[in-house]
Coordinates of C-alpha atoms in Angstrom, one line a residue:
Chain A
M1436 CA 9.3 230.1 -37.4
E1437 CA 5.9 230.0 -38.9
K1438 CA 3.4 232.9 -38.6
E1439 CA 0.5 233.3 -36.2
I1440 CA 1.9 231.1 -33.5
N1441 CA -0.2 233.2 -31.1
K1442 CA -3.3 231.6 -32.7
K1443 CA -2.2 228.1 -31.7
T1444 CA -3.6 226.4 -28.7
L1445 CA -1.5 224.6 -26.1
T1446 CA -2.6 221.3 -27.7
Q1447 CA -1.5 222.4 -31.2
L1448 CA 1.8 223.7 -29.8
A1449 CA 2.6 220.4 -28.0
K1450 CA 1.8 218.6 -31.3
G1451 CA 3.9 221.0 -33.4
L1452 CA 6.9 220.5 -31.1
R1453 CA 6.6 216.7 -31.3
Q1454 CA 6.4 217.0 -35.1
G1455 CA 9.4 219.3 -35.3
Q1456 CA 7.5 222.3 -36.8
F1457 CA 9.4 224.5 -34.4
S1458 CA 11.8 224.1 -31.5
S1459 CA 11.0 224.8 -27.8
E1460 CA 13.7 227.5 -27.8
E1461 CA 12.0 229.3 -30.8
L1462 CA 8.6 229.0 -29.1
T1463 CA 9.9 230.2 -25.7
Q1464 CA 11.7 233.1 -27.3
Y1465 CA 8.6 234.0 -29.3
Y1466 CA 6.5 234.2 -26.1
L1467 CA 9.2 236.1 -24.2
E1468 CA 9.2 238.6 -27.0
R1469 CA 5.4 239.0 -26.8
I1470 CA 5.7 239.5 -23.0
D1471 CA 8.3 242.2 -23.6
L1472 CA 6.0 243.9 -26.2
F1473 CA 2.7 243.7 -24.3
N1474 CA 3.2 243.2 -20.6
G1475 CA 3.7 246.9 -20.1
K1476 CA 0.1 247.5 -21.2
I1477 CA -1.6 244.9 -19.0
N1478 CA 0.8 244.1 -16.1
A1479 CA 0.0 240.4 -16.2
F1480 CA 3.4 239.2 -14.9
I1481 CA 5.1 239.9 -11.6
T1482 CA 8.2 237.9 -12.6
V1483 CA 9.5 236.8 -16.0
T1484 CA 11.9 233.9 -15.7
R1485 CA 13.7 234.5 -19.0
E1486 CA 17.0 232.7 -18.4
E1487 CA 15.5 229.6 -16.6
A1488 CA 12.9 229.4 -19.4
I1489 CA 15.5 229.4 -22.2
Q1490 CA 17.6 226.8 -20.3
Q1491 CA 14.6 224.6 -19.8
A1492 CA 13.6 225.0 -23.5
R1493 CA 17.1 223.8 -24.6
A1494 CA 16.8 220.8 -22.4
A1495 CA 13.3 220.2 -23.8
D1496 CA 14.6 220.3 -27.4
K1497 CA 17.2 217.7 -26.5
A1498 CA 14.5 215.5 -24.9
L1499 CA 12.3 215.9 -28.0
A1500 CA 15.2 215.0 -30.3
A1501 CA 16.0 211.9 -28.2
G1502 CA 12.3 210.9 -28.3
K1503 CA 12.0 211.2 -24.6
S1504 CA 9.2 213.8 -24.5
G1505 CA 6.3 214.0 -22.1
P1506 CA 2.8 215.3 -22.9
L1507 CA 3.8 219.0 -22.5
T1508 CA 7.5 218.9 -23.4
G1509 CA 8.7 222.3 -24.5
V1510 CA 5.4 224.2 -24.2
P1511 CA 5.8 227.6 -22.4
I1512 CA 3.3 228.2 -19.6
A1513 CA 3.0 230.6 -16.7
H1514 CA 2.2 230.0 -13.0
K1515 CA 0.1 232.2 -10.8
D1516 CA 2.4 233.7 -8.2
I1517 CA 0.6 231.8 -5.5
F1518 CA 2.5 228.6 -6.4
C1519 CA 5.9 228.2 -4.8
T1520 CA 8.7 227.9 -7.3
R1521 CA 12.1 226.8 -6.2
G1522 CA 14.7 229.6 -6.3
I1523 CA 12.2 232.1 -7.8
K1524 CA 10.3 234.8 -6.1
T1525 CA 6.8 233.7 -4.9
S1526 CA 5.1 236.9 -3.8
C1527 CA 1.4 236.0 -3.7
G1528 CA 0.8 239.5 -4.9
S1529 CA 1.8 240.9 -1.4
K1530 CA 4.4 243.2 0.0
M1531 CA 4.6 240.6 2.8
L1532 CA 6.3 238.1 0.4
D1533 CA 8.0 240.6 -1.9
N1534 CA 11.4 239.2 -0.8
F1535 CA 10.4 235.5 -0.5
I1536 CA 12.4 233.1 -2.6
S1537 CA 10.7 229.8 -2.3
P1538 CA 13.1 226.9 -1.2
Y1539 CA 10.8 224.3 -2.9
D1540 CA 8.4 223.7 -5.8
A1541 CA 4.7 223.3 -5.3
T1542 CA 3.4 219.9 -6.4
V1543 CA 1.6 221.5 -9.3
V1544 CA 4.8 223.2 -10.4
K1545 CA 6.8 220.0 -10.1
R1546 CA 4.3 217.9 -11.9
L1547 CA 4.1 220.3 -14.9
K1548 CA 7.8 220.5 -14.9
D1549 CA 8.0 216.7 -15.0
A1550 CA 5.5 216.7 -17.9
G1551 CA 7.9 218.9 -19.8
A1552 CA 6.3 222.3 -19.6
I1553 CA 8.5 225.4 -19.6
M1554 CA 7.8 228.2 -17.0
V1555 CA 8.2 231.7 -18.6
G1556 CA 7.0 233.6 -15.5
K1557 CA 4.8 234.2 -12.5
T1558 CA 1.5 236.0 -13.0
N1559 CA 0.0 238.9 -11.1
M1560 CA -2.9 238.3 -8.8
D1561 CA -5.0 239.8 -6.0
E1562 CA -3.0 239.9 -2.8
F1563 CA -3.2 236.4 -1.2
A1564 CA -5.9 235.7 -3.8
M1565 CA -8.3 238.0 -2.0
G1566 CA -10.2 239.9 -4.6
S1567 CA -12.3 239.6 -7.7
S1568 CA -10.6 242.3 -9.8
N1569 CA -6.9 242.0 -9.4
E1570 CA -6.8 245.5 -8.0
T1571 CA -5.6 244.4 -4.5
S1572 CA -2.2 243.3 -5.8
F1573 CA 0.9 245.0 -4.3
Y1574 CA 2.2 245.1 -7.9
G1575 CA -0.6 247.2 -9.2
P1576 CA -3.8 246.2 -11.1
V1577 CA -3.8 244.0 -14.1
H1578 CA -5.5 245.5 -17.1
N1579 CA -8.1 243.6 -19.2
P1580 CA -6.6 243.2 -22.7
W1581 CA -10.1 243.7 -24.2
D1582 CA -10.3 247.2 -22.6
H1583 CA -7.4 248.5 -20.7
D1584 CA -9.6 250.6 -18.5
R1585 CA -11.3 247.5 -17.2
V1586 CA -10.4 244.7 -14.7
P1587 CA -9.5 241.3 -16.0
G1588 CA -11.2 239.7 -13.0
G1589 CA -9.5 238.1 -10.1
S1590 CA -7.9 236.7 -8.3
S1591 CA -6.1 234.8 -11.1
G1592 CA -6.4 238.0 -13.3
G1593 CA -2.7 237.9 -14.4
S1594 CA -3.1 234.3 -15.7
A1595 CA -6.4 235.1 -17.4
A1596 CA -5.0 238.3 -19.1
A1597 CA -1.8 236.6 -20.1
V1598 CA -3.6 233.7 -21.8
A1599 CA -6.2 236.1 -23.4
S1600 CA -3.5 238.3 -24.9
K1601 CA -1.5 235.3 -26.0
L1602 CA 1.6 236.1 -23.9
V1603 CA 1.5 232.5 -23.0
S1604 CA -0.7 229.6 -24.2
A1605 CA -1.8 228.4 -20.8
A1606 CA -1.4 229.3 -17.1
T1607 CA -2.2 227.9 -13.8
G1608 CA -4.7 229.5 -11.4
T1609 CA -6.4 228.9 -8.1
D1610 CA -10.1 229.2 -7.3
T1611 CA -11.5 229.7 -3.8
G1612 CA -14.8 231.5 -4.6
G1613 CA -14.5 232.0 -8.3
S1614 CA -10.9 233.1 -8.8
I1615 CA -10.4 231.0 -12.0
R1616 CA -13.8 231.1 -13.5
Q1617 CA -14.6 234.8 -13.0
P1618 CA -11.3 236.1 -14.6
A1619 CA -11.7 233.5 -17.4
A1620 CA -15.2 235.0 -18.2
F1621 CA -14.0 238.6 -18.0
S1622 CA -10.9 237.9 -20.2
G1623 CA -12.5 235.5 -22.7
V1624 CA -10.6 232.3 -21.8
T1625 CA -11.5 228.8 -20.6
G1626 CA -11.1 228.4 -16.8
V1627 CA -11.4 225.1 -14.9
K1628 CA -11.7 224.6 -11.2
P1629 CA -11.5 220.9 -10.4
T1630 CA -13.1 219.1 -7.5
Y1631 CA -11.8 220.0 -4.0
G1632 CA -8.8 217.7 -3.5
R1633 CA -8.3 216.7 -7.1
V1634 CA -5.1 218.8 -7.4
S1635 CA -2.6 219.0 -4.6
R1636 CA -2.5 222.2 -2.6
Y1637 CA 1.1 221.5 -1.4
G1638 CA 3.2 224.6 -2.1
M1639 CA 0.1 226.7 -2.9
V1640 CA 0.0 229.7 -0.5
A1641 CA -3.1 229.0 1.6
F1642 CA -6.1 231.3 1.7
A1643 CA -9.1 229.3 2.7
S1644 CA -8.0 225.7 3.0
S1645 CA -11.4 224.0 2.8
L1646 CA -12.2 225.9 -0.5
D1647 CA -8.8 226.5 -2.3
Q1648 CA -8.3 224.4 -5.4
A1649 CA -5.7 224.7 -8.2
G1650 CA -6.8 224.7 -11.9
T1651 CA -6.2 226.0 -15.4
L1652 CA -6.6 229.0 -17.6
T1653 CA -6.3 228.1 -21.3
Q1654 CA -7.8 228.9 -24.6
T1655 CA -9.8 225.7 -25.0
A1656 CA -11.3 222.9 -22.9
E1657 CA -9.0 220.5 -24.8
D1658 CA -6.0 222.4 -23.5
A1659 CA -7.4 222.3 -20.0
A1660 CA -7.8 218.5 -20.2
L1661 CA -4.2 218.1 -21.4
L1662 CA -2.9 220.3 -18.5
L1663 CA -5.1 218.9 -15.8
E1664 CA -4.1 215.4 -16.6
S1665 CA -0.6 216.2 -15.6
M1666 CA -1.5 218.3 -12.6
A1667 CA -4.1 216.2 -10.9
G1668 CA -3.7 213.2 -8.5
F1669 CA -2.9 212.1 -5.0
D1670 CA -0.1 213.8 -3.2
R1671 CA 1.0 212.5 0.2
R1672 CA 2.2 216.0 1.1
D1673 CA -1.4 217.3 1.0
S1674 CA -3.6 215.5 3.6
T1675 CA -6.8 216.7 1.8
S1676 CA -5.7 215.5 -1.7
L1677 CA -8.0 212.8 -3.0
N1678 CA -6.6 209.3 -3.4
E1679 CA -8.6 208.6 -6.6
P1680 CA -7.2 207.6 -10.1
V1681 CA -6.9 210.4 -12.6
P1682 CA -8.9 209.7 -15.8
A1683 CA -7.3 210.2 -19.2
Y1684 CA -9.2 213.5 -19.6
Y1685 CA -7.7 214.3 -23.0
D1686 CA -8.8 211.0 -24.7
A1687 CA -12.1 210.9 -22.8
I1688 CA -13.3 214.3 -24.1
H1689 CA -12.8 213.2 -27.7
E1690 CA -15.2 210.2 -27.3
P1691 CA -18.6 210.4 -29.0
W1692 CA -21.2 212.7 -27.5
Q1693 CA -23.5 211.2 -25.0
N1694 CA -26.8 212.8 -24.2
L1695 CA -27.1 214.6 -21.0
T1696 CA -29.5 216.6 -18.9
I1697 CA -28.4 220.1 -18.1
G1698 CA -30.1 221.8 -15.1
V1699 CA -30.4 225.6 -15.4
P1700 CA -31.1 227.4 -12.0
D1701 CA -33.9 229.9 -12.7
N1702 CA -32.5 232.2 -10.0
F1703 CA -29.2 232.5 -11.9
F1704 CA -31.3 234.7 -14.3
D1705 CA -32.7 237.2 -11.7
E1706 CA -32.7 241.0 -12.0
G1707 CA -29.0 241.1 -11.0
L1708 CA -28.0 239.6 -14.4
D1709 CA -27.2 241.9 -17.3
P1710 CA -29.8 241.3 -20.0
D1711 CA -27.2 240.9 -22.8
N1712 CA -25.1 238.6 -20.7
A1713 CA -28.3 236.5 -20.0
Q1714 CA -29.0 236.4 -23.8
A1715 CA -25.4 235.1 -24.5
V1716 CA -25.9 232.3 -21.9
K1717 CA -29.3 231.4 -23.3
D1718 CA -27.9 231.2 -26.8
A1719 CA -25.2 228.9 -25.5
L1720 CA -27.8 226.6 -24.0
K1721 CA -29.4 226.4 -27.4
I1722 CA -26.1 225.0 -28.7
F1723 CA -26.4 222.2 -26.1
E1724 CA -30.0 221.6 -27.1
K1725 CA -28.8 221.3 -30.7
L1726 CA -26.3 218.7 -29.6
G1727 CA -29.1 216.7 -28.1
A1728 CA -29.0 217.8 -24.4
K1729 CA -32.1 218.1 -22.4
I1730 CA -32.5 221.4 -20.5
K1731 CA -34.3 221.3 -17.2
D1732 CA -35.3 224.2 -15.0
V1733 CA -34.0 223.9 -11.4
H1734 CA -34.0 226.2 -8.4
L1735 CA -31.2 226.9 -5.9
D1736 CA -33.1 227.7 -2.6
H1737 CA -30.0 229.0 -0.8
L1738 CA -28.3 230.9 -3.7
D1739 CA -28.6 234.2 -1.9
L1740 CA -27.0 232.9 1.2
S1741 CA -23.9 231.5 -0.6
V1742 CA -22.2 234.9 -0.5
P1743 CA -22.7 235.5 3.2
V1744 CA -21.6 231.9 4.0
Y1745 CA -18.5 232.3 1.9
Y1746 CA -17.6 235.7 3.5
V1747 CA -17.7 234.0 6.9
V1748 CA -15.9 230.7 6.1
A1749 CA -13.2 232.1 3.8
P1750 CA -12.1 235.0 6.1
A1751 CA -12.2 232.7 9.1
E1752 CA -9.8 230.3 7.5
A1753 CA -7.7 233.1 6.1
S1754 CA -7.3 234.7 9.5
S1755 CA -5.9 231.5 10.8
N1756 CA -3.7 230.7 7.7
L1757 CA -2.3 234.2 7.5
S1758 CA -1.1 234.2 11.1
R1759 CA 2.1 232.6 9.8
F1760 CA 3.2 235.9 8.3
D1761 CA 4.9 237.4 11.3
G1762 CA 8.2 238.5 9.9
V1763 CA 10.2 236.0 12.0
R1764 CA 11.1 233.2 9.6
F1765 CA 10.5 234.7 6.2
G1766 CA 8.8 237.6 4.4
H1767 CA 8.6 241.3 5.3
R1768 CA 9.9 242.5 8.7
S1769 CA 9.4 245.9 10.0
K1770 CA 12.5 247.9 11.0
N1771 CA 13.1 250.1 14.1
V1772 CA 10.7 248.4 16.5
K1773 CA 11.1 248.6 20.2
N1774 CA 9.5 245.4 21.4
L1775 CA 7.9 242.1 20.2
N1776 CA 4.4 243.5 20.2
E1777 CA 5.4 246.4 18.1
F1778 CA 7.3 244.0 15.9
Y1779 CA 4.2 241.9 15.0
M1780 CA 1.9 244.9 14.7
Q1781 CA 4.2 246.9 12.4
T1782 CA 5.3 244.0 10.3
R1783 CA 1.7 242.9 9.6
G1784 CA 0.5 246.5 9.4
E1785 CA 3.1 247.3 6.7
G1786 CA 3.1 243.9 4.9
F1787 CA -0.7 243.5 4.3
G1788 CA -2.9 245.6 2.1
A1789 CA -6.4 246.9 3.0
E1790 CA -8.5 244.0 1.6
V1791 CA -6.3 241.4 3.4
K1792 CA -6.6 243.3 6.7
R1793 CA -10.4 243.5 6.2
R1794 CA -10.6 239.7 5.7
I1795 CA -8.4 239.0 8.7
L1796 CA -10.5 241.3 10.9
T1797 CA -13.7 239.7 9.6
G1798 CA -12.3 236.3 10.2
T1799 CA -11.2 236.9 13.7
Y1800 CA -14.5 238.5 14.5
V1801 CA -16.6 235.6 13.3
L1802 CA -14.4 233.1 15.2
S1803 CA -14.3 235.1 18.4
A1804 CA -15.9 233.5 21.5
G1805 CA -19.1 235.5 21.6
Y1806 CA -19.8 235.2 17.9
Y1807 CA -18.5 231.8 16.9
D1808 CA -21.9 230.0 17.0
A1809 CA -23.9 232.9 15.4
Y1810 CA -21.5 233.3 12.5
Y1811 CA -18.9 230.5 11.9
L1812 CA -21.0 227.5 13.0
Q1813 CA -24.1 228.9 11.4
A1814 CA -22.2 229.4 8.2
Q1815 CA -20.9 225.8 8.2
K1816 CA -24.5 224.6 8.7
V1817 CA -25.9 226.7 5.9
R1818 CA -22.9 225.5 3.8
K1819 CA -24.1 221.9 4.5
L1820 CA -27.6 222.9 3.3
I1821 CA -26.1 224.4 0.1
S1822 CA -24.1 221.2 -0.5
N1823 CA -27.2 219.0 0.2
E1824 CA -29.1 221.0 -2.3
F1825 CA -26.5 220.5 -5.0
M1826 CA -26.4 216.8 -4.3
R1827 CA -30.2 216.5 -4.6
I1828 CA -30.1 218.4 -8.0
F1829 CA -27.3 216.2 -9.3
S1830 CA -29.4 213.1 -8.7
E1831 CA -31.7 214.6 -11.4
V1832 CA -29.3 216.3 -13.8
D1833 CA -25.8 215.7 -15.2
L1834 CA -24.5 219.3 -15.3
L1835 CA -25.7 222.7 -14.1
A1836 CA -25.3 225.6 -16.5
G1837 CA -25.6 229.4 -16.1
P1838 CA -23.7 232.6 -16.3
T1839 CA -20.3 232.9 -14.7
T1840 CA -20.7 236.5 -13.8
P1841 CA -23.6 239.0 -13.5
T1842 CA -22.0 241.5 -16.0
P1843 CA -19.0 241.7 -18.3
A1844 CA -15.8 243.2 -16.8
F1845 CA -16.3 246.4 -14.8
K1846 CA -14.0 249.4 -14.8
I1847 CA -10.9 249.6 -12.7
G1848 CA -11.8 251.5 -9.6
Q1849 CA -15.6 251.1 -10.0
K1850 CA -16.1 248.8 -7.0
T1851 CA -13.0 249.4 -4.9
D1852 CA -14.9 251.7 -2.5
N1853 CA -17.6 249.2 -1.8
P1854 CA -16.3 245.7 -0.7
V1855 CA -19.8 244.3 -0.3
E1856 CA -20.8 245.2 -3.9
M1857 CA -17.5 243.6 -5.0
Y1858 CA -18.4 240.4 -3.0
L1859 CA -21.9 240.2 -4.4
N1860 CA -20.4 240.0 -7.9
D1861 CA -19.3 236.4 -7.0
I1862 CA -22.8 235.1 -6.5
Y1863 CA -22.8 232.5 -9.4
T1864 CA -19.3 231.1 -8.7
I1865 CA -19.3 230.7 -4.9
G1866 CA -21.6 227.8 -4.7
A1867 CA -19.4 225.2 -6.4
P1868 CA -16.4 225.6 -4.1
L1869 CA -18.6 225.7 -1.0
A1870 CA -19.8 222.2 -2.0
G1871 CA -16.4 221.1 -3.4
L1872 CA -17.8 220.7 -6.9
P1873 CA -15.8 221.0 -10.1
A1874 CA -16.8 223.9 -12.4
L1875 CA -15.6 225.8 -15.4
S1876 CA -16.2 228.9 -17.5
V1877 CA -16.0 229.0 -21.3
P1878 CA -16.3 232.1 -23.5
C1879 CA -19.9 232.3 -24.8
G1880 CA -20.3 235.7 -26.4
L1881 CA -19.2 239.4 -26.5
V1882 CA -21.3 242.0 -24.8
Q1883 CA -20.4 245.5 -26.0
G1884 CA -17.1 244.2 -27.2
L1885 CA -16.3 242.4 -23.9
P1886 CA -16.3 238.7 -23.3
V1887 CA -18.8 236.9 -21.1
G1888 CA -18.7 233.3 -19.8
L1889 CA -20.9 230.3 -19.6
Q1890 CA -20.4 228.4 -16.4
L1891 CA -20.8 224.6 -16.1
I1892 CA -20.9 222.8 -12.8
A1893 CA -20.6 219.0 -12.3
T1894 CA -20.8 216.6 -9.4
H1895 CA -17.7 215.5 -7.5
L1896 CA -14.9 214.1 -9.6
D1897 CA -16.9 214.4 -12.8
E1898 CA -14.3 216.6 -14.6
T1899 CA -14.5 214.4 -17.7
R1900 CA -18.2 215.2 -18.3
L1901 CA -17.5 218.8 -17.6
L1902 CA -14.6 219.1 -20.0
K1903 CA -16.2 217.0 -22.6
A1904 CA -19.4 219.2 -22.7
A1905 CA -17.1 222.3 -22.9
H1906 CA -15.1 220.7 -25.7
Y1907 CA -18.2 219.9 -27.7
F1908 CA -19.5 223.4 -27.1
Q1909 CA -16.2 224.8 -28.5
K1910 CA -16.5 222.6 -31.6
E1911 CA -19.8 224.3 -32.3
T1912 CA -18.7 227.9 -31.5
D1913 CA -15.8 230.2 -32.0
W1914 CA -16.0 232.5 -29.0
H1915 CA -12.8 231.0 -27.6
L1916 CA -10.9 231.9 -30.8
H1917 CA -11.4 235.6 -30.5
I1918 CA -8.3 237.6 -29.8
P1919 CA -8.5 241.1 -28.1
P1920 CA -8.0 243.9 -30.6
G1921 CA -4.3 245.0 -30.7
Y1922 CA -3.1 241.5 -29.7
D1923 CA -4.0 239.7 -32.9
E1924 CA -0.9 240.2 -35.0
R1925 CA 2.6 240.1 -33.8
E1926 CA 4.0 243.6 -33.8
R1927 CA 7.6 243.6 -34.8
Chain B
M768 CA -10.6 255.0 10.5
A769 CA -14.3 255.9 10.0
D770 CA -14.0 254.5 6.5
V771 CA -12.5 251.3 7.7
L772 CA -15.3 250.9 10.3
A773 CA -18.0 251.6 7.8
K774 CA -16.7 249.0 5.4
L775 CA -16.4 246.4 8.2
S776 CA -19.9 247.2 9.4
D777 CA -21.2 246.6 5.8
I778 CA -19.5 243.2 5.8
V779 CA -21.0 242.3 9.2
G780 CA -24.3 243.4 7.8
L781 CA -23.9 241.1 4.8
V782 CA -23.0 238.0 6.9
S783 CA -25.7 238.7 9.4
Q784 CA -28.2 237.5 6.8
L785 CA -27.3 234.0 7.9
E786 CA -29.1 234.4 11.2
A787 CA -32.5 234.1 9.6
E788 CA -31.9 230.6 8.2
D789 CA -33.4 227.8 10.3
T790 CA -30.6 225.3 10.8
T791 CA -32.1 223.2 13.6
D792 CA -30.7 219.6 13.4
V793 CA -28.2 220.5 10.6
V794 CA -24.8 219.1 11.1
P795 CA -22.2 221.7 10.2
M796 CA -20.0 220.8 7.2
A797 CA -16.7 219.3 8.1
H798 CA -15.4 218.4 4.6
P799 CA -17.0 219.1 1.2
L800 CA -16.6 215.4 0.2
D801 CA -17.3 214.0 3.7
Q802 CA -13.7 212.7 3.9
T803 CA -12.1 212.1 7.2
Q804 CA -8.5 213.0 8.0
K805 CA -6.1 210.4 6.8
L806 CA -3.4 209.0 9.0
R807 CA 0.0 208.2 7.6
S808 CA 2.6 205.8 9.0
D809 CA 4.9 207.1 11.6
Q810 CA 8.0 207.3 9.5
I811 CA 10.5 210.1 8.7
T812 CA 9.9 211.2 5.1
E813 CA 11.5 214.7 5.2
T814 CA 15.1 215.6 6.0
D815 CA 16.5 218.5 7.9
E816 CA 17.0 221.4 5.5
H817 CA 16.9 224.3 8.0
Q818 CA 19.9 226.1 6.4
L819 CA 18.0 226.2 3.1
Y820 CA 14.9 227.5 4.7
Q821 CA 16.7 230.0 6.9
K822 CA 18.0 231.7 3.7
N823 CA 14.6 233.6 3.7
A824 CA 14.9 234.6 7.4
P825 CA 15.4 238.3 8.0
L826 CA 17.7 237.6 11.1
V827 CA 19.4 234.3 12.1
E828 CA 22.2 233.6 14.6
K829 CA 23.5 230.1 15.4
D830 CA 20.6 228.5 13.4
L831 CA 18.1 230.4 15.5
Y832 CA 15.6 233.0 14.4
L833 CA 16.0 236.3 16.1
V834 CA 13.3 238.6 17.3
P835 CA 13.3 241.8 19.5
K836 CA 14.1 241.1 23.2
V837 CA 11.0 239.6 24.9
I838 CA 12.0 239.8 28.6
E839 CA 13.5 243.1 29.7

């Protein structure tokens, strides 16, 4: 087994396997060993599927030897624990589903399995994906590999930390208000949230169904293209999945550079943005200018309202979606209850954590008879205004660019006492899902030793342009190649 | 309890910012890509797998999910 496998990208690993540089079993064993060595420090995994992974790897080696390989045959990846995995615990970071063994595979899981990927485990996450710091998980917080006292971001924090620390070369995630892009920025990896409906939500535990979208956490945009190509596409089991052909993303991003106009919202750079973080993003924009892109100032009139809109719409949908967790058919059930009322109250009282309860209460409040028009309906109207504004801007520019987050990763515990402060941290990432737009975050610098991200947003179904811009950016920069201190060399 | 209420009040305060926006004649968003609900043909595509699904159930008897007594 050659050295420094941990420096190889998903794309390089897939190629190495096809060329016989190493076997899938060797590779899988390598990553399982790294998980054994490092997961205790960062808590990125809820479940490690050792035996299944080795079995799958052996089958992959046979397929490779027989020349029957798919694009991802033999490459170890991890799934966020929000995706149902047949015969394997799917907890969604909650006590409510701590005992839930999924009877089926999510479409994302099935498609990646069909493409040949090996699942080494399920990653930690904020409970029911509700959080921006991975501190709401029933299984304890994930620690940022760049600084163990800091959060990795959330809710796909386990996936981001696992990829950043090279415990796996790629992982799936989900994004409702920034849950792929924000942890990608905080952990120094590439995070892609596709267009709403691009990837099937079947088997993905529902949080806010009009916003939820599955995506990728990888080292490079090239890796994301490779992974997304296998994940995306119509699924008859998800009535909101888009019946549109999936472009050959991987080939498309390697085509020659075409000039584009990049819009930069001036109010992304207001006083809430850390000055060093701002500088890193401005330096990134200069790279695009060097490539020949035209930078154009734009303004998002409704930026400040995107957080309030999100914190009406998302909790409203969550309060409805989470009503299924009642302890009757699956999941946690309270013991020693006298009647049915007590049964529901205690089951849900014991099974959900504080943040989930807050969102259910907020959701039921904004949907209640007297407040529905003032909150929920008004939020959906303002959401339309936000969406119209994006559409107007995309008639003038090809991409939007800005910071992914206002600051680098904050300390564990720093914002847990103030939910609103935590929510406001999502300001730059919330707009894209409200309008159903694809967006990504790529590493664009280090601020006091911590990674920060550049966010790119495209119009509906324009993932190719988004990934291609990120790929060309990564050809000019090396921020995506940095490895957190202590995770660089394999400790034997 | 006071802490719970304070945090919820803060959240209501945050979302109340929406009231100030003029949304006269704005049609509320129904779908981010303006898609309508698709209809599928009226055919059986899934088979009965209740025994598999009920493996996750805390309490089952004769294929039925059990809950505490509802009518005394």
